[in-house]
mmCIF file of C-alpha atoms and ligand atoms in Angstrom:
data_model
loop_
_atom_site.group_PDB
_atom_site.id
_atom_site.type_symbol
_atom_site.label_atom_id
_atom_site.label_comp_id
_atom_site.label_asym_id
_atom_site.label_seq_id
_atom_site.Cartn_x
_atom_site.Cartn_y
_atom_site.Cartn_z
ATOM 1 C CA MET E 200 1.458 -22.422 -49.925
ATOM 2 C CA LYS E 201 -0.746 -23.591 -47.112
ATOM 3 C CA PHE E 202 0.244 -22.795 -43.518
ATOM 4 C CA PHE E 203 -0.410 -25.242 -40.716
ATOM 5 C CA VAL E 204 0.582 -24.354 -37.159
ATOM 6 C CA ASP E 205 2.677 -26.943 -35.333
ATOM 7 C CA THR E 206 1.327 -26.825 -31.788
ATOM 8 C CA ALA E 207 -1.305 -28.189 -29.420
ATOM 9 C CA GLU E 208 -1.686 -24.856 -27.589
ATOM 10 C CA VAL E 209 -5.354 -24.010 -28.090
ATOM 11 C CA ASP E 210 -5.045 -20.290 -27.242
ATOM 12 C CA GLU E 211 -2.214 -19.811 -29.773
ATOM 13 C CA ILE E 212 -4.255 -21.595 -32.422
ATOM 14 C CA ARG E 213 -7.277 -19.402 -31.714
ATOM 15 C CA GLU E 214 -5.203 -16.202 -32.068
ATOM 16 C CA LEU E 215 -3.422 -17.253 -35.256
ATOM 17 C CA ASN E 216 -6.651 -18.482 -36.783
ATOM 18 C CA ALA E 217 -8.242 -15.069 -36.101
ATOM 19 C CA LEU E 218 -5.425 -13.506 -38.184
ATOM 20 C CA GLY E 219 -6.621 -15.606 -41.128
ATOM 21 C CA LEU E 220 -3.274 -17.387 -41.328
ATOM 22 C CA LEU E 221 -4.187 -20.985 -40.712
ATOM 23 C CA ASP E 222 -5.052 -23.720 -43.183
ATOM 24 C CA GLY E 223 -4.644 -26.498 -40.629
ATOM 25 C CA VAL E 224 -2.856 -27.734 -37.513
ATOM 26 C CA THR E 225 -0.353 -30.474 -36.736
ATOM 27 C CA THR E 226 0.109 -32.041 -33.322
ATOM 28 C CA ASN E 227 2.274 -34.914 -32.131
ATOM 29 C CA PRO E 228 2.722 -36.760 -28.817
ATOM 30 C CA SER E 229 5.510 -34.387 -27.711
ATOM 31 C CA LEU E 230 3.361 -31.308 -28.410
ATOM 32 C CA ILE E 231 0.434 -32.839 -26.485
ATOM 33 C CA MET E 232 2.834 -33.523 -23.599
ATOM 34 C CA LYS E 233 4.078 -29.900 -23.694
ATOM 35 C CA SER E 234 0.503 -28.572 -23.667
ATOM 36 C CA GLY E 235 -0.288 -30.578 -20.532
ATOM 37 C CA ARG E 236 -3.730 -31.287 -22.023
ATOM 38 C CA ASP E 237 -5.727 -34.465 -22.557
ATOM 39 C CA ILE E 238 -5.328 -35.446 -26.218
ATOM 40 C CA MET E 239 -9.043 -35.968 -26.841
ATOM 41 C CA GLU E 240 -10.128 -32.700 -25.223
ATOM 42 C CA ALA E 241 -7.414 -30.537 -26.777
ATOM 43 C CA THR E 242 -7.862 -32.059 -30.236
ATOM 44 C CA ARG E 243 -11.639 -31.582 -30.079
ATOM 45 C CA GLU E 244 -11.172 -27.894 -29.206
ATOM 46 C CA ILE E 245 -8.620 -27.403 -31.982
ATOM 47 C CA CYS E 246 -10.897 -29.041 -34.562
ATOM 48 C CA ALA E 247 -13.679 -26.636 -33.601
ATOM 49 C CA ILE E 248 -11.427 -23.598 -34.159
ATOM 50 C CA VAL E 249 -9.809 -24.449 -37.505
ATOM 51 C CA ASP E 250 -11.685 -25.503 -40.641
ATOM 52 C CA GLY E 251 -8.736 -27.307 -42.258
ATOM 53 C CA PRO E 252 -7.132 -30.645 -41.384
ATOM 54 C CA VAL E 253 -5.955 -31.220 -37.813
ATOM 55 C CA SER E 254 -3.324 -33.955 -37.578
ATOM 56 C CA ALA E 255 -3.652 -36.228 -34.536
ATOM 57 C CA GLU E 256 -0.983 -38.902 -34.186
ATOM 58 C CA VAL E 257 -1.463 -42.557 -33.296
ATOM 59 C CA THR E 258 0.870 -43.931 -30.639
ATOM 60 C CA ALA E 259 0.488 -47.662 -31.330
ATOM 61 C CA VAL E 260 3.284 -49.129 -33.436
ATOM 62 C CA ASP E 261 1.444 -52.180 -34.838
ATOM 63 C CA PHE E 262 -1.169 -52.120 -37.607
ATOM 64 C CA ASP E 263 -4.111 -53.295 -35.495
ATOM 65 C CA GLY E 264 -3.288 -50.893 -32.700
ATOM 66 C CA MET E 265 -2.956 -47.988 -35.134
ATOM 67 C CA MET E 266 -6.296 -48.818 -36.757
ATOM 68 C CA GLY E 267 -7.987 -48.969 -33.339
ATOM 69 C CA GLU E 268 -6.565 -45.595 -32.295
ATOM 70 C CA ALA E 269 -7.354 -44.086 -35.706
ATOM 71 C CA GLU E 270 -10.985 -45.098 -35.295
ATOM 72 C CA ILE E 271 -11.173 -43.290 -31.944
ATOM 73 C CA LEU E 272 -9.320 -40.178 -33.178
ATOM 74 C CA SER E 273 -11.336 -39.940 -36.393
ATOM 75 C CA LYS E 274 -14.563 -39.692 -34.387
ATOM 76 C CA ILE E 275 -13.386 -36.446 -32.750
ATOM 77 C CA ALA E 276 -14.379 -34.332 -35.773
ATOM 78 C CA ASP E 277 -14.736 -34.404 -39.555
ATOM 79 C CA ASN E 278 -11.484 -32.453 -40.058
ATOM 80 C CA ILE E 279 -9.236 -34.954 -38.267
ATOM 81 C CA CYS E 280 -6.241 -36.152 -40.254
ATOM 82 C CA ILE E 281 -4.717 -39.329 -38.842
ATOM 83 C CA LYS E 282 -0.955 -39.173 -38.426
ATOM 84 C CA VAL E 283 0.953 -42.436 -38.731
ATOM 85 C CA PRO E 284 4.704 -43.088 -38.572
ATOM 86 C CA LEU E 285 6.752 -44.033 -41.620
ATOM 87 C CA THR E 286 7.068 -47.760 -40.876
ATOM 88 C CA PHE E 287 5.643 -50.724 -42.772
ATOM 89 C CA ASP E 288 2.778 -50.958 -40.270
ATOM 90 C CA GLY E 289 2.224 -47.216 -40.625
ATOM 91 C CA LEU E 290 2.134 -47.471 -44.418
ATOM 92 C CA LYS E 291 -0.298 -50.389 -44.218
ATOM 93 C CA ALA E 292 -2.521 -48.339 -41.907
ATOM 94 C CA CYS E 293 -2.185 -45.379 -44.298
ATOM 95 C CA LYS E 294 -3.444 -47.479 -47.216
ATOM 96 C CA ALA E 295 -6.362 -48.873 -45.218
ATOM 97 C CA LEU E 296 -7.349 -45.489 -43.779
ATOM 98 C CA THR E 297 -7.160 -43.516 -47.034
ATOM 99 C CA SER E 298 -9.068 -46.303 -48.825
ATOM 100 C CA ALA E 299 -11.793 -45.842 -46.197
ATOM 101 C CA GLY E 300 -11.905 -42.101 -46.976
ATOM 102 C CA HIS E 301 -9.787 -40.712 -44.130
ATOM 103 C CA LYS E 302 -7.068 -38.089 -44.526
ATOM 104 C CA VAL E 303 -3.652 -39.437 -43.495
ATOM 105 C CA ASN E 304 -0.414 -37.598 -42.685
ATOM 106 C CA VAL E 305 2.625 -39.905 -42.818
ATOM 107 C CA THR E 306 5.130 -38.498 -40.364
ATOM 108 C CA LEU E 307 8.796 -38.967 -39.438
ATOM 109 C CA CYS E 308 9.946 -38.918 -43.070
ATOM 110 C CA PHE E 309 13.671 -38.377 -43.575
ATOM 111 C CA SER E 310 14.312 -39.535 -47.152
ATOM 112 C CA ALA E 311 12.898 -39.293 -50.667
ATOM 113 C CA ASN E 312 12.514 -43.081 -50.834
ATOM 114 C CA GLN E 313 10.360 -43.046 -47.695
ATOM 115 C CA ALA E 314 8.238 -40.316 -49.279
ATOM 116 C CA LEU E 315 7.844 -42.435 -52.427
ATOM 117 C CA LEU E 316 6.496 -45.307 -50.307
ATOM 118 C CA ALA E 317 4.047 -42.966 -48.554
ATOM 119 C CA ALA E 318 2.724 -41.709 -51.899
ATOM 120 C CA LYS E 319 2.251 -45.275 -53.089
ATOM 121 C CA ALA E 320 0.304 -45.967 -49.883
ATOM 122 C CA GLY E 321 -2.040 -43.109 -50.819
ATOM 123 C CA ALA E 322 -0.935 -40.631 -48.138
ATOM 124 C CA THR E 323 -2.764 -37.306 -48.115
ATOM 125 C CA PHE E 324 0.338 -35.602 -46.674
ATOM 126 C CA ILE E 325 3.975 -36.615 -46.314
ATOM 127 C CA SER E 326 5.904 -34.874 -43.534
ATOM 128 C CA PRO E 327 9.658 -34.597 -44.175
ATOM 129 C CA PHE E 328 11.416 -33.256 -41.052
ATOM 130 C CA ILE E 329 13.736 -30.467 -42.187
ATOM 131 C CA GLY E 330 15.143 -29.314 -38.823
ATOM 132 C CA ARG E 331 15.992 -32.775 -37.529
ATOM 133 C CA LEU E 332 17.869 -33.533 -40.784
ATOM 134 C CA ASP E 333 19.738 -30.226 -40.551
ATOM 135 C CA ASP E 334 20.675 -31.148 -36.954
ATOM 136 C CA MET E 335 22.536 -34.163 -38.408
ATOM 137 C CA ALA E 336 24.296 -32.026 -41.045
ATOM 138 C CA ILE E 337 22.041 -33.464 -43.792
ATOM 139 C CA ASP E 338 20.403 -30.816 -45.974
ATOM 140 C CA GLY E 339 16.697 -31.129 -45.140
ATOM 141 C CA MET E 340 15.773 -28.777 -47.968
ATOM 142 C CA GLU E 341 17.477 -31.036 -50.496
ATOM 143 C CA VAL E 342 15.215 -33.888 -49.360
ATOM 144 C CA ILE E 343 12.175 -31.653 -49.937
ATOM 145 C CA ALA E 344 13.462 -30.846 -53.447
ATOM 146 C CA GLU E 345 13.990 -34.544 -54.225
ATOM 147 C CA ILE E 346 10.478 -35.422 -53.062
ATOM 148 C CA ARG E 347 9.004 -32.564 -55.147
ATOM 149 C CA LYS E 348 10.824 -33.886 -58.252
ATOM 150 C CA ILE E 349 9.753 -37.496 -57.680
ATOM 151 C CA TYR E 350 6.110 -36.625 -56.987
ATOM 152 C CA ASP E 351 5.996 -34.412 -60.099
ATOM 153 C CA ASN E 352 7.663 -37.119 -62.236
ATOM 154 C CA TYR E 353 4.838 -39.527 -61.470
ATOM 155 C CA GLY E 354 1.926 -37.193 -60.742
ATOM 156 C CA TYR E 355 1.467 -38.278 -57.124
ATOM 157 C CA ALA E 356 -1.249 -36.225 -55.424
ATOM 158 C CA THR E 357 0.290 -36.605 -51.950
ATOM 159 C CA GLU E 358 0.976 -33.132 -50.575
ATOM 160 C CA ILE E 359 4.448 -32.308 -49.283
ATOM 161 C CA LEU E 360 4.098 -30.944 -45.753
ATOM 162 C CA ALA E 361 7.421 -29.417 -44.734
ATOM 163 C CA ALA E 362 7.773 -30.193 -41.004
ATOM 164 C CA SER E 363 10.296 -29.654 -38.214
ATOM 165 C CA ILE E 364 10.642 -26.068 -39.374
ATOM 166 C CA ARG E 365 12.939 -23.985 -37.180
ATOM 167 C CA THR E 366 13.482 -20.693 -39.027
ATOM 168 C CA VAL E 367 11.771 -18.194 -41.302
ATOM 169 C CA ASN E 368 14.299 -19.148 -43.988
ATOM 170 C CA HIS E 369 13.064 -22.746 -43.813
ATOM 171 C CA VAL E 370 9.598 -21.426 -44.717
ATOM 172 C CA LYS E 371 10.912 -19.367 -47.650
ATOM 173 C CA GLU E 372 13.096 -22.164 -49.007
ATOM 174 C CA ALA E 373 10.309 -24.751 -48.738
ATOM 175 C CA ALA E 374 7.993 -22.356 -50.599
ATOM 176 C CA LEU E 375 10.590 -21.754 -53.334
ATOM 177 C CA ILE E 376 11.012 -25.495 -53.819
ATOM 178 C CA GLY E 377 7.248 -25.956 -54.037
ATOM 179 C CA ALA E 378 6.298 -27.744 -50.811
ATOM 180 C CA ASP E 379 2.503 -27.679 -50.681
ATOM 181 C CA VAL E 380 2.295 -26.965 -46.951
ATOM 182 C CA ALA E 381 4.590 -25.733 -44.186
ATOM 183 C CA THR E 382 3.763 -26.613 -40.604
ATOM 184 C CA VAL E 383 5.316 -23.864 -38.557
ATOM 185 C CA PRO E 384 5.729 -23.310 -34.792
ATOM 186 C CA PRO E 385 3.707 -20.268 -33.601
ATOM 187 C CA ALA E 386 6.768 -18.079 -32.882
ATOM 188 C CA THR E 387 8.226 -18.695 -36.355
ATOM 189 C CA LEU E 388 4.844 -18.019 -37.974
ATOM 190 C CA ARG E 389 4.659 -14.664 -36.157
ATOM 191 C CA ALA E 390 8.273 -13.868 -37.112
ATOM 192 C CA LEU E 391 7.381 -14.066 -40.828
ATOM 193 C CA VAL E 392 5.836 -10.579 -40.661
ATOM 194 C CA LYS E 393 8.928 -8.992 -39.130
ATOM 195 C CA HIS E 394 11.368 -6.807 -41.043
ATOM 196 C CA PRO E 395 13.402 -3.983 -39.428
ATOM 197 C CA LEU E 396 12.833 -1.744 -42.461
ATOM 198 C CA THR E 397 9.064 -2.148 -42.083
ATOM 199 C CA ASP E 398 9.273 -0.966 -38.445
ATOM 200 C CA LYS E 399 11.697 1.848 -39.327
ATOM 201 C CA GLY E 400 9.574 2.960 -42.289
ATOM 202 C CA LEU E 401 6.388 2.968 -40.224
ATOM 203 C CA ASP E 402 8.039 5.035 -37.468
ATOM 204 C CA ALA E 403 9.194 7.603 -40.062
ATOM 205 C CA PHE E 404 5.740 7.821 -41.692
ATOM 206 C CA LEU E 405 4.065 8.316 -38.313
ATOM 207 C CA ALA E 406 6.571 11.001 -37.267
ATOM 208 C CA ASP E 407 6.001 12.951 -40.520
ATOM 209 C CA TRP E 408 2.263 12.496 -40.231
ATOM 210 C CA GLN E 409 2.251 14.067 -36.767
ATOM 211 C CA LYS E 410 4.053 17.120 -38.220
ATOM 212 C CA THR E 411 1.171 17.694 -40.668
ATOM 213 C CA GLY E 412 -1.280 18.072 -37.774
ATOM 214 C CA GLN E 413 -3.875 16.250 -39.902
ATOM 215 C CA ARG E 414 -6.306 13.445 -39.061
ATOM 216 C CA ILE E 415 -8.058 11.100 -41.431
ATOM 217 C CA GLY E 416 -11.800 11.263 -40.848
HETATM 218 C C1 E4P I 244 4.868 -31.985 -37.288
HETATM 219 O O1 E4P I 244 4.001 -32.611 -37.838
HETATM 220 C C2 E4P I 244 6.065 -32.588 -36.695
HETATM 221 O O2 E4P I 244 5.726 -33.528 -35.733
HETATM 222 C C3 E4P I 244 6.926 -31.491 -36.117
HETATM 223 O O3 E4P I 244 7.089 -30.487 -37.113
HETATM 224 C C4 E4P I 244 8.260 -31.958 -35.603
HETATM 225 O O4 E4P I 244 9.035 -30.846 -35.250
HETATM 226 P P1 E4P I 244 10.346 -30.938 -34.307
HETATM 227 O O5 E4P I 244 11.401 -31.664 -35.076
HETATM 228 O O6 E4P I 244 10.709 -29.513 -34.046
HETATM 229 O O7 E4P I 244 9.912 -31.677 -33.075
#
């Protein structure tokens, strides 16, 4: 499973990338707002840190506007992935952009039928939003499973990018179902390493080691 980090915080991205954990980055207008940064500057810096795809989202809602913004965003770096919303204009832009050789992430997906449309439009990634579905008492993980089944039935190459991840269990469940990518907030990504028995076991090993009076090297 590939890990993308879901943030526009450049320092966080630099640290996580140094751990060898990152295969890409996703941003959205809300994350840019939270970072307080200029979208062009922050995205350029992020693209220079991470080798994999960096999703930058258009904010126009009509086809022509999306294509104009996509042209500007795509010039930031070779690893830009244009993010478009799951609307008819977004799907039309997806088709045009992927046909021209760009990577496209179709975002704001909440159903298997929407994901089917995105695959037919040639999307590189489809982003089903698990957490926001769970918030409405709809099982987000079931939507991921349905998309996996449909894409496998027809051999669609579109990668399932599990988004709106809130917990470490979301990551595990998406991996078990076979999502290709999880885009994970930094804190949740760091929490994946945590287990109380690991900490307890390490403390016990270090205490016993001290009793030996030995040193390695
Ligand atoms: C990523 O591409 C999505 O925009 C993001 O995961 C949405 O997460 P949220 O529902 O926590 O805002």
